[in-house]
Tab-separated table of C-alpha atoms and ligand atoms in Angstrom:
chain	number	residue	atom	x	y	z
A	192	MET	CA	101.589	109.551	79.955
A	193	ALA	CA	99.020	112.193	79.140
A	194	GLY	CA	97.857	110.259	76.046
A	195	GLN	CA	97.401	107.073	78.014
A	196	ILE	CA	95.406	108.836	80.651
A	197	ALA	CA	93.241	110.426	77.991
A	198	SER	CA	92.350	106.950	76.745
A	199	LEU	CA	91.448	105.818	80.253
A	200	HIS	CA	89.308	108.882	80.594
A	201	SER	CA	87.449	108.050	77.413
A	202	ARG	CA	85.923	105.053	79.218
A	203	GLY	CA	83.913	107.792	80.879
A	204	ILE	CA	82.967	105.909	84.033
A	205	GLY	CA	81.539	108.359	86.599
A	206	MET	CA	84.026	108.384	89.482
A	207	THR	CA	86.952	107.695	87.171
A	208	SER	CA	86.194	110.788	85.138
A	209	GLN	CA	88.362	113.828	84.708
A	210	ARG	CA	85.655	115.902	86.372
A	211	THR	CA	85.951	113.964	89.623
A	212	ARG	CA	89.695	114.466	89.632
A	213	ASP	CA	89.317	118.138	88.783
A	214	ARG	CA	87.051	118.508	91.801
A	215	MET	CA	89.722	116.906	93.990
A	216	VAL	CA	92.259	119.370	92.605
A	217	ALA	CA	89.897	122.305	93.234
A	218	ARG	CA	89.665	121.200	96.884
A	219	LEU	CA	93.466	120.976	97.131
A	220	ARG	CA	93.663	124.515	95.811
A	221	GLU	CA	91.112	125.690	98.406
A	222	LYS	CA	93.219	124.072	101.097
A	223	GLY	CA	96.231	126.140	100.012
A	224	ILE	CA	98.154	124.127	97.427
A	225	SER	CA	99.315	126.574	94.769
A	226	ASP	CA	102.005	124.753	92.767
A	227	GLU	CA	100.371	124.415	89.337
A	228	THR	CA	102.799	121.685	88.259
A	229	VAL	CA	101.799	119.501	91.210
A	230	LEU	CA	98.098	120.270	90.747
A	231	ALA	CA	98.267	119.409	87.024
A	232	ALA	CA	100.008	116.093	87.802
A	233	MET	CA	97.342	115.190	90.352
A	234	ALA	CA	94.641	116.040	87.838
A	235	LEU	CA	96.290	113.554	85.459
A	236	VAL	CA	96.983	110.493	87.599
A	237	PRO	CA	93.935	108.228	88.054
A	238	ARG	CA	94.090	107.576	91.829
A	239	HIS	CA	91.225	105.057	91.632
A	240	MET	CA	93.514	102.697	89.740
A	241	PHE	CA	95.764	102.379	92.797
A	242	VAL	CA	93.184	101.056	95.280
A	243	GLU	CA	91.027	97.921	95.382
A	244	GLU	CA	87.843	98.072	93.340
A	245	ALA	CA	85.704	97.811	96.494
A	246	ILE	CA	86.941	101.217	97.697
A	247	ALA	CA	87.616	102.839	94.313
A	248	SER	CA	84.512	105.015	94.739
A	249	ARG	CA	86.340	106.728	97.625
A	250	ALA	CA	89.568	107.283	95.689
A	251	TYR	CA	89.023	111.009	95.215
A	252	GLU	CA	88.061	111.785	98.800
A	253	ASP	CA	90.777	113.625	100.663
A	254	THR	CA	91.628	110.664	102.851
A	255	ALA	CA	94.207	107.903	103.247
A	256	LEU	CA	92.898	104.440	102.246
A	257	PRO	CA	94.117	100.893	102.975
A	258	ILE	CA	96.246	99.147	100.325
A	259	GLY	CA	96.907	95.879	102.201
A	260	PHE	CA	99.895	94.723	104.302
A	261	GLU	CA	98.801	97.255	106.967
A	262	GLN	CA	99.870	100.100	104.671
A	263	THR	CA	97.932	103.042	103.248
A	264	ILE	CA	97.831	105.218	100.148
A	265	SER	CA	98.596	108.748	101.370
A	266	GLN	CA	95.897	111.414	101.573
A	267	PRO	CA	95.847	113.584	98.407
A	268	PHE	CA	96.404	116.810	100.368
A	269	ILE	CA	99.529	115.374	102.004
A	270	VAL	CA	100.864	114.102	98.666
A	271	ALA	CA	100.340	117.585	97.214
A	272	ARG	CA	101.898	119.307	100.219
A	273	MET	CA	104.977	117.056	100.136
A	274	LEU	CA	105.531	117.382	96.410
A	275	GLU	CA	105.007	121.143	96.491
A	276	ALA	CA	107.703	121.369	99.201
A	277	LEU	CA	109.942	118.951	97.277
A	278	ARG	CA	109.792	121.106	94.154
A	279	GLY	CA	110.064	124.442	95.946
A	280	GLY	CA	109.196	126.010	92.583
A	281	ARG	CA	112.159	124.363	90.833
A	282	SER	CA	112.076	121.768	88.079
A	283	LEU	CA	113.174	118.357	89.287
A	284	GLY	CA	115.714	116.114	87.573
A	285	ARG	CA	116.238	112.824	89.383
A	286	VAL	CA	114.197	112.065	92.482
A	287	LEU	CA	113.967	109.232	94.996
A	288	GLU	CA	110.841	108.064	96.793
A	289	VAL	CA	111.125	105.814	99.840
A	290	GLY	CA	107.960	103.714	100.276
A	291	THR	CA	106.356	102.938	96.892
A	292	GLY	CA	103.246	101.416	98.454
A	293	CYS	CA	100.614	101.127	95.750
A	294	GLY	CA	102.621	103.370	93.411
A	295	TYR	CA	100.299	106.387	93.371
A	296	GLN	CA	102.718	109.035	94.580
A	297	ALA	CA	105.421	107.536	92.371
A	298	ALA	CA	103.145	108.095	89.349
A	299	VAL	CA	102.522	111.713	90.385
A	300	LEU	CA	106.269	112.189	90.870
A	301	ALA	CA	106.920	110.781	87.407
A	302	ALA	CA	104.684	113.507	86.005
A	303	ILE	CA	106.665	116.301	87.713
A	304	ALA	CA	110.266	115.028	87.582
A	305	ASN	CA	112.493	113.821	84.753
A	306	GLU	CA	113.533	110.594	86.381
A	307	VAL	CA	112.058	108.790	89.405
A	308	TYR	CA	113.384	105.960	91.548
A	309	SER	CA	111.010	104.474	94.082
A	310	ILE	CA	112.047	101.903	96.648
A	311	GLU	CA	109.752	99.574	98.625
A	312	ARG	CA	110.678	96.975	101.262
A	313	ILE	CA	107.626	94.697	100.856
A	314	ALA	CA	108.049	92.638	97.664
A	315	ALA	CA	104.339	91.791	97.352
A	316	LEU	CA	103.419	95.469	97.565
A	317	LEU	CA	105.981	96.354	94.924
A	318	GLU	CA	104.367	93.759	92.635
A	319	LYS	CA	101.016	95.393	93.276
A	320	ALA	CA	102.493	98.795	92.400
A	321	ARG	CA	103.912	97.328	89.188
A	322	SER	CA	100.553	95.990	88.113
A	323	ASN	CA	98.786	99.258	89.062
A	324	LEU	CA	101.295	101.247	87.026
A	325	ARG	CA	101.481	98.949	83.991
A	326	PRO	CA	98.458	100.368	82.108
A	327	LEU	CA	99.810	103.899	82.604
A	328	ARG	CA	103.089	103.065	80.834
A	329	VAL	CA	105.174	105.434	82.916
A	330	ALA	CA	108.534	105.382	81.170
A	331	ASN	CA	110.620	107.486	83.577
A	332	LEU	CA	109.958	105.494	86.761
A	333	ARG	CA	112.109	102.679	88.214
A	334	LEU	CA	110.811	100.545	91.042
A	335	VAL	CA	113.323	98.897	93.338
A	336	HIS	CA	112.903	96.257	96.064
A	337	GLY	CA	115.019	97.196	99.072
A	338	ASP	CA	115.434	99.017	102.364
A	339	GLY	CA	114.943	102.676	101.564
A	340	ALA	CA	116.575	103.792	104.817
A	341	ARG	CA	119.848	103.179	102.982
A	342	GLY	CA	118.653	105.198	100.018
A	343	LEU	CA	119.772	104.103	96.586
A	344	PRO	CA	123.433	105.123	96.233
A	345	GLU	CA	123.687	103.697	92.673
A	346	ALA	CA	121.658	106.577	91.246
A	347	ALA	CA	122.620	109.331	93.764
A	348	PRO	CA	122.743	112.284	94.079
A	349	TYR	CA	119.057	113.202	93.897
A	350	ASP	CA	117.432	116.569	93.207
A	351	GLY	CA	114.758	115.578	95.701
A	352	ILE	CA	114.033	112.754	98.162
A	353	VAL	CA	110.604	112.055	99.623
A	354	LEU	CA	109.741	109.588	102.358
A	355	ALA	CA	106.267	108.049	102.538
A	356	ALA	CA	106.938	106.444	105.925
A	357	ALA	CA	107.865	108.095	109.231
A	358	ALA	CA	111.191	107.752	111.041
A	359	VAL	CA	112.172	109.074	114.449
A	360	LYS	CA	115.222	110.526	112.739
A	361	VAL	CA	115.866	110.982	109.012
A	362	PRO	CA	118.339	108.217	107.991
A	363	PRO	CA	121.770	109.879	107.447
A	364	ALA	CA	122.344	107.848	104.228
A	365	LEU	CA	119.465	109.705	102.628
A	366	LEU	CA	120.872	113.115	103.546
A	367	GLU	CA	124.201	112.071	102.017
A	368	GLN	CA	122.452	111.307	98.740
A	369	LEU	CA	120.911	114.777	98.471
A	370	ALA	CA	122.384	117.017	95.729
A	371	PRO	CA	123.395	120.615	96.614
A	372	GLY	CA	120.287	122.825	96.607
A	373	ALA	CA	117.967	119.801	96.826
A	374	CYS	CA	115.305	119.094	99.439
A	375	LEU	CA	114.295	116.012	101.381
A	376	VAL	CA	110.701	115.894	102.598
A	377	ALA	CA	109.787	113.411	105.323
A	378	PRO	CA	107.371	112.704	108.134
A	379	VAL	CA	109.437	112.659	111.323
A	380	GLY	CA	108.401	111.344	114.748
A	381	LEU	CA	106.981	108.266	116.403
A	382	VAL	CA	103.457	109.032	117.608
A	383	GLU	CA	103.532	112.798	117.149
A	384	GLN	CA	104.794	113.313	113.621
A	385	GLU	CA	105.596	116.431	111.623
A	386	LEU	CA	106.433	116.964	107.983
A	387	VAL	CA	110.017	118.126	107.832
A	388	VAL	CA	111.794	119.733	104.866
A	389	ILE	CA	115.590	119.529	104.884
A	390	GLU	CA	117.479	121.501	102.250
A	391	ARG	CA	121.159	121.006	101.422
A	392	THR	CA	122.485	124.527	101.198
A	393	ARG	CA	126.046	125.769	100.690
A	394	ASP	CA	126.326	126.221	104.445
A	395	GLY	CA	124.989	122.789	105.338
A	396	LEU	CA	121.558	121.383	106.063
A	397	ARG	CA	118.679	123.741	106.762
A	398	GLU	CA	115.483	122.344	108.305
A	399	ARG	CA	111.953	123.667	108.492
A	400	ARG	CA	108.734	122.112	109.753
A	401	LEU	CA	105.318	122.003	108.075
A	402	ASP	CA	102.143	120.248	109.246
A	403	ALA	CA	101.436	117.615	111.876
A	404	VAL	CA	100.888	114.318	109.999
A	405	LYS	CA	100.202	110.623	110.521
A	406	PHE	CA	102.228	108.127	108.483
A	407	VAL	CA	102.979	104.428	108.765
A	408	PRO	CA	106.436	103.769	110.272
A	409	LEU	CA	109.636	103.371	108.300
A	410	ARG	CA	110.824	99.816	108.996
A	411	GLY	CA	114.179	98.191	108.508
A	412	GLY	CA	115.024	95.335	106.173
A	413	LYS	CA	113.322	93.732	103.184
A	414	GLN	CA	110.276	91.483	103.276
B	652	SAH	N1	103.736	106.431	98.451
B	652	SAH	C1	102.733	105.474	98.793
B	652	SAH	C2	102.471	105.424	100.279
B	652	SAH	C3	102.857	104.097	100.816
B	652	SAH	S1	102.741	103.898	102.575
B	652	SAH	C4	101.469	105.739	98.011
B	652	SAH	O1	101.387	106.642	97.199
B	652	SAH	O2	100.532	104.978	98.214
B	652	SAH	C5	104.464	103.752	102.988
B	652	SAH	C6	105.212	102.621	102.377
B	652	SAH	O3	106.539	102.666	102.884
B	652	SAH	C7	104.691	101.224	102.716
B	652	SAH	O4	104.388	100.537	101.526
B	652	SAH	C8	105.836	100.561	103.473
B	652	SAH	O5	105.986	99.188	103.216
B	652	SAH	C9	107.037	101.340	102.943
B	652	SAH	N2	108.232	101.305	103.769
B	652	SAH	C10	108.333	101.350	105.118
B	652	SAH	N3	109.624	101.296	105.500
B	652	SAH	C11	110.381	101.210	104.340
B	652	SAH	C12	111.769	101.113	104.050
B	652	SAH	N4	112.691	101.094	105.028
B	652	SAH	N5	112.163	101.051	102.761
B	652	SAH	C13	111.237	101.071	101.770
B	652	SAH	N6	109.912	101.149	101.974
B	652	SAH	C14	109.476	101.226	103.239
């Protein structure tokens, strides 16, 4: 992946440049992200390639942006915060993302985990993610069309599960697919949402709460 991104970089177009991404990463660091693995992955993945050209100039601002179908690409700080919590300083084997959207966070995950499964319920959005990801040739990422509330039992258990859409309650199927010692990171709540980290320990599930957040809702069924 690094080689491919280097070739994109060599186009040298202002906002798409490594320097712009490095500035985004410097801001993430200032805001308290300290996991170097996550920061390095976010310095690699060209976020501008995951949004429409008309708003690509805003791709490195620390803000969520529309990606169509009433969905959004998550704010860089929140992506960093979630993936830092997901890793908890460990190296990640197989991970599951619920809510592929435009595929950005899936690409970042692919740079920090050995194997990534990402599931999206809107077929047209999954197609968009596929075409966004194609030039990056990410070999360790599988995209699946389905209802992520059920998880993806075929490839379970996972060393980490991350939800990009908010539920009132974390779907129990996802907790069942969590490997011992692994974490699930999810926005939880309806209007008032919080980032929640649930770890499967030897004594059961342990939960802690991070920031207040605003995510699109987790919806049932495929579309
Ligand atoms: N990770 C994305 C963020 C996408 S926004 C990124 O980096 O851009 C959240 C996504 O979750 C939306 O695309 C939405 O369609 C999807 N989603 C909502 N409910 C879902 C469900 N039950 N299963 C799978 N995807 C779901």
